PDB file of C-alpha atoms in Angstrom:
ATOM      1  CA  MET W   1      -8.042  90.738-142.898  1.00  0.00           C
ATOM      2  CA  GLU W   2      -5.629  87.927-142.223  1.00  0.00           C
ATOM      3  CA  GLU W   3      -5.336  88.656-138.500  1.00  0.00           C
ATOM      4  CA  ARG W   4      -6.539  86.607-135.551  1.00  0.00           C
ATOM      5  CA  TRP W   5      -8.907  88.451-133.248  1.00  0.00           C
ATOM      6  CA  LEU W   6     -10.194  88.409-129.697  1.00  0.00           C
ATOM      7  CA  HIS W   7     -13.745  89.716-129.456  1.00  0.00           C
ATOM      8  CA  LEU W   8     -14.695  91.434-126.216  1.00  0.00           C
ATOM      9  CA  LYS W   9     -18.370  91.899-125.504  1.00  0.00           C
ATOM     10  CA  VAL W  10     -18.810  95.216-123.727  1.00  0.00           C
ATOM     11  CA  VAL W  11     -22.605  95.202-123.683  1.00  0.00           C
ATOM     12  CA  ARG W  12     -25.021  93.002-125.600  1.00  0.00           C
ATOM     13  CA  GLY W  13     -24.764  93.780-129.297  1.00  0.00           C
ATOM     14  CA  TRP W  14     -21.509  95.684-128.980  1.00  0.00           C
ATOM     15  CA  ASP W  15     -18.206  93.852-129.525  1.00  0.00           C
ATOM     16  CA  VAL W  16     -14.705  95.264-129.598  1.00  0.00           C
ATOM     17  CA  ALA W  17     -12.090  93.296-131.549  1.00  0.00           C
ATOM     18  CA  LEU W  18      -8.422  93.256-130.576  1.00  0.00           C
ATOM     19  CA  PRO W  19      -5.586  91.699-132.537  1.00  0.00           C
ATOM     20  CA  LEU W  20      -4.747  88.488-130.694  1.00  0.00           C
ATOM     21  CA  GLU W  21      -1.030  89.332-130.598  1.00  0.00           C
ATOM     22  CA  VAL W  22      -1.632  92.155-128.059  1.00  0.00           C
ATOM     23  CA  VAL W  23      -3.315  89.777-125.577  1.00  0.00           C
ATOM     24  CA  GLU W  24      -1.295  88.004-122.884  1.00  0.00           C
ATOM     25  CA  ARG W  25      -4.170  86.051-121.298  1.00  0.00           C
ATOM     26  CA  ILE W  26      -7.819  86.054-120.268  1.00  0.00           C
ATOM     27  CA  VAL W  27      -8.884  85.497-116.658  1.00  0.00           C
ATOM     28  CA  HIS W  28     -12.408  84.210-116.027  1.00  0.00           C
ATOM     29  CA  ARG W  29     -14.365  85.227-112.916  1.00  0.00           C
ATOM     30  CA  ALA W  30     -14.042  81.652-111.556  1.00  0.00           C
ATOM     31  CA  ASP W  31     -10.220  81.812-111.733  1.00  0.00           C
ATOM     32  CA  PRO W  32      -8.598  82.152-108.269  1.00  0.00           C
ATOM     33  CA  GLU W  33      -6.512  85.096-109.566  1.00  0.00           C
ATOM     34  CA  TYR W  34      -9.577  87.070-110.668  1.00  0.00           C
ATOM     35  CA  ALA W  35     -10.128  88.881-107.352  1.00  0.00           C
ATOM     36  CA  GLU W  36      -6.475  89.884-107.038  1.00  0.00           C
ATOM     37  CA  LEU W  37      -6.178  91.084-110.641  1.00  0.00           C
ATOM     38  CA  SER W  38      -9.550  92.874-110.706  1.00  0.00           C
ATOM     39  CA  PHE W  39      -8.151  95.680-108.518  1.00  0.00           C
ATOM     40  CA  GLN W  40      -5.802  96.758-111.314  1.00  0.00           C
ATOM     41  CA  ALA W  41      -8.351  96.298-114.129  1.00  0.00           C
ATOM     42  CA  TRP W  42     -10.143  99.238-115.642  1.00  0.00           C
ATOM     43  CA  PRO W  43     -13.594  98.786-117.139  1.00  0.00           C
ATOM     44  CA  LEU W  44     -13.710  98.851-120.902  1.00  0.00           C
ATOM     45  CA  SER W  45     -17.330 100.052-120.706  1.00  0.00           C
ATOM     46  CA  ALA W  46     -16.284 103.205-118.815  1.00  0.00           C
ATOM     47  CA  ALA W  47     -13.630 104.066-121.399  1.00  0.00           C
ATOM     48  CA  LEU W  48     -16.283 103.736-124.111  1.00  0.00           C
ATOM     49  CA  GLY W  49     -18.928 105.666-122.174  1.00  0.00           C
ATOM     50  CA  VAL W  50     -21.498 102.861-121.860  1.00  0.00           C
ATOM     51  CA  HIS W  51     -23.052 101.111-118.869  1.00  0.00           C
ATOM     52  CA  PRO W  52     -21.841  97.533-118.334  1.00  0.00           C
ATOM     53  CA  ASP W  53     -24.379  94.753-118.808  1.00  0.00           C
ATOM     54  CA  PRO W  54     -24.896  93.070-115.401  1.00  0.00           C
ATOM     55  CA  GLU W  55     -25.980  89.852-117.146  1.00  0.00           C
ATOM     56  CA  LEU W  56     -22.545  89.330-118.694  1.00  0.00           C
ATOM     57  CA  GLN W  57     -20.260  87.131-116.596  1.00  0.00           C
ATOM     58  CA  GLY W  58     -17.203  89.393-116.564  1.00  0.00           C
ATOM     59  CA  ILE W  59     -13.657  88.555-117.586  1.00  0.00           C
ATOM     60  CA  LEU W  60     -10.273  90.241-117.295  1.00  0.00           C
ATOM     61  CA  VAL W  61      -8.044  90.708-120.319  1.00  0.00           C
ATOM     62  CA  LEU W  62      -4.345  91.123-119.607  1.00  0.00           C
ATOM     63  CA  LEU W  63      -2.509  92.757-122.486  1.00  0.00           C
ATOM     64  CA  ARG W  64       1.174  92.204-123.245  1.00  0.00           C
ATOM     65  CA  ASP W  65       1.938  95.812-122.278  1.00  0.00           C
ATOM     66  CA  GLY W  66       0.716  95.147-118.707  1.00  0.00           C
ATOM     67  CA  THR W  67      -2.695  96.781-119.072  1.00  0.00           C
ATOM     68  CA  CYS W  68      -5.622  94.920-117.524  1.00  0.00           C
ATOM     69  CA  TRP W  69      -9.163  95.478-118.833  1.00  0.00           C
ATOM     70  CA  HIS W  70     -12.507  94.305-117.506  1.00  0.00           C
ATOM     71  CA  ALA W  71     -15.067  93.264-120.136  1.00  0.00           C
ATOM     72  CA  GLY W  72     -18.301  91.287-120.145  1.00  0.00           C
ATOM     73  CA  GLU W  73     -17.280  88.262-122.204  1.00  0.00           C
ATOM     74  CA  ALA W  74     -14.562  87.189-124.613  1.00  0.00           C
ATOM     75  CA  SER W  75     -14.496  84.926-127.633  1.00  0.00           C
ATOM     76  CA  PHE W  76     -11.965  84.096-130.311  1.00  0.00           C
ATOM     77  CA  TRP W  77     -12.511  84.886-133.957  1.00  0.00           C
ATOM     78  CA  ASP W  78     -13.686  81.908-135.951  1.00  0.00           C
ATOM     79  CA  ASP W  79     -11.053  81.518-138.676  1.00  0.00           C
ATOM     80  CA  GLY W  80     -13.674  79.861-140.882  1.00  0.00           C
ATOM     81  CA  LYS W  81     -15.606  83.113-141.217  1.00  0.00           C
ATOM     82  CA  GLU W  82     -14.739  85.605-143.876  1.00  0.00           C
ATOM     83  CA  ALA W  83     -14.487  89.148-142.538  1.00  0.00           C
ATOM     84  CA  ARG W  84     -14.099  92.503-144.198  1.00  0.00           C
ATOM     85  CA  PHE W  85     -12.267  95.405-142.539  1.00  0.00           C
ATOM     86  CA  MET W  86     -13.713  98.866-143.117  1.00  0.00           C
ATOM     87  CA  ALA W  87     -11.581 101.771-141.873  1.00  0.00           C
ATOM     88  CA  ILE W  88     -13.131 104.669-139.954  1.00  0.00           C
ATOM     89  CA  PRO W  89     -11.595 108.140-140.392  1.00  0.00           C
ATOM     90  CA  PRO W  90     -10.289 109.606-137.096  1.00  0.00           C
ATOM     91  CA  CYS W  91     -12.168 112.879-137.676  1.00  0.00           C
ATOM     92  CA  LEU W  92     -15.464 111.117-136.874  1.00  0.00           C
ATOM     93  CA  PHE W  93     -14.568 110.836-133.189  1.00  0.00           C
ATOM     94  CA  GLU W  94     -15.347 113.551-130.659  1.00  0.00           C
ATOM     95  CA  ARG W  95     -12.763 112.284-128.183  1.00  0.00           C
ATOM     96  CA  GLN W  96      -9.139 112.030-129.150  1.00  0.00           C
ATOM     97  CA  PRO W  97      -7.200 109.871-129.679  1.00  0.00           C
ATOM     98  CA  PRO W  98      -9.719 107.855-131.714  1.00  0.00           C
ATOM     99  CA  TRP W  99     -10.072 104.479-130.009  1.00  0.00           C
ATOM    100  CA  CYS W 100     -11.502 102.724-133.066  1.00  0.00           C
ATOM    101  CA  LYS W 101      -9.567 101.945-136.238  1.00  0.00           C
ATOM    102  CA  GLY W 102     -12.542 100.553-138.119  1.00  0.00           C
ATOM    103  CA  VAL W 103     -15.228  97.916-138.233  1.00  0.00           C
ATOM    104  CA  LEU W 104     -14.713  94.207-138.803  1.00  0.00           C
ATOM    105  CA  ALA W 105     -17.832  92.923-140.584  1.00  0.00           C
ATOM    106  CA  TRP W 106     -18.860  89.410-141.536  1.00  0.00           C
ATOM    107  CA  GLU W 107     -22.073  87.801-142.729  1.00  0.00           C
ATOM    108  CA  ASP W 108     -23.884  87.667-139.382  1.00  0.00           C
ATOM    109  CA  GLY W 109     -22.180  90.308-137.246  1.00  0.00           C
ATOM    110  CA  TRP W 110     -19.675  93.078-136.746  1.00  0.00           C
ATOM    111  CA  ALA W 111     -17.204  94.423-134.187  1.00  0.00           C
ATOM    112  CA  PHE W 112     -15.353  97.669-133.628  1.00  0.00           C
ATOM    113  CA  VAL W 113     -11.602  97.201-134.149  1.00  0.00           C
ATOM    114  CA  ALA W 114      -9.935  98.871-131.175  1.00  0.00           C
ATOM    115  CA  ASP W 115      -6.607 100.613-130.873  1.00  0.00           C
ATOM    116  CA  PRO W 116      -5.482  99.412-127.399  1.00  0.00           C
ATOM    117  CA  ALA W 117      -3.135 102.377-126.807  1.00  0.00           C
ATOM    118  CA  ALA W 118      -5.874 104.897-127.667  1.00  0.00           C
ATOM    119  CA  LEU W 119      -8.347 103.134-125.361  1.00  0.00           C
ATOM    120  CA  GLU W 120      -5.831 103.292-122.546  1.00  0.00           C
ATOM    121  CA  ALA W 121      -5.317 107.031-123.193  1.00  0.00           C
ATOM    122  CA  LEU W 122      -9.090 107.599-122.972  1.00  0.00           C
ATOM    123  CA  HIS W 123      -9.148 105.810-119.639  1.00  0.00           C
ATOM    124  CA  GLY W 124      -6.478 108.159-118.344  1.00  0.00           C
TER     125      GLY W 124
END
């Protein structure tokens, strides 16, 4: 895929990829605004039904639509890596709407490609 991605680590070994164009900014725990913004953030781990990893530092991701998510870590996609997108059919998901559009795979890793609107709907 020719898109730029932000990878959010939810728990160790589980990354969620978002298209970079939906992201407004990332706020690190050391940022003075972190405490103020964390009250409006919802945990990405809860929406996905997993327990957060206490060893991850914690960051906030502000999306362009005003949504604020809490995740463990964030990293940008390395444009030098070649990735392959593999779609996942919506019927494979128990919960609707399906939060995952597919898997982004490269030589030494993979990430779920998230649909931000569907994740927000799961959060309620």
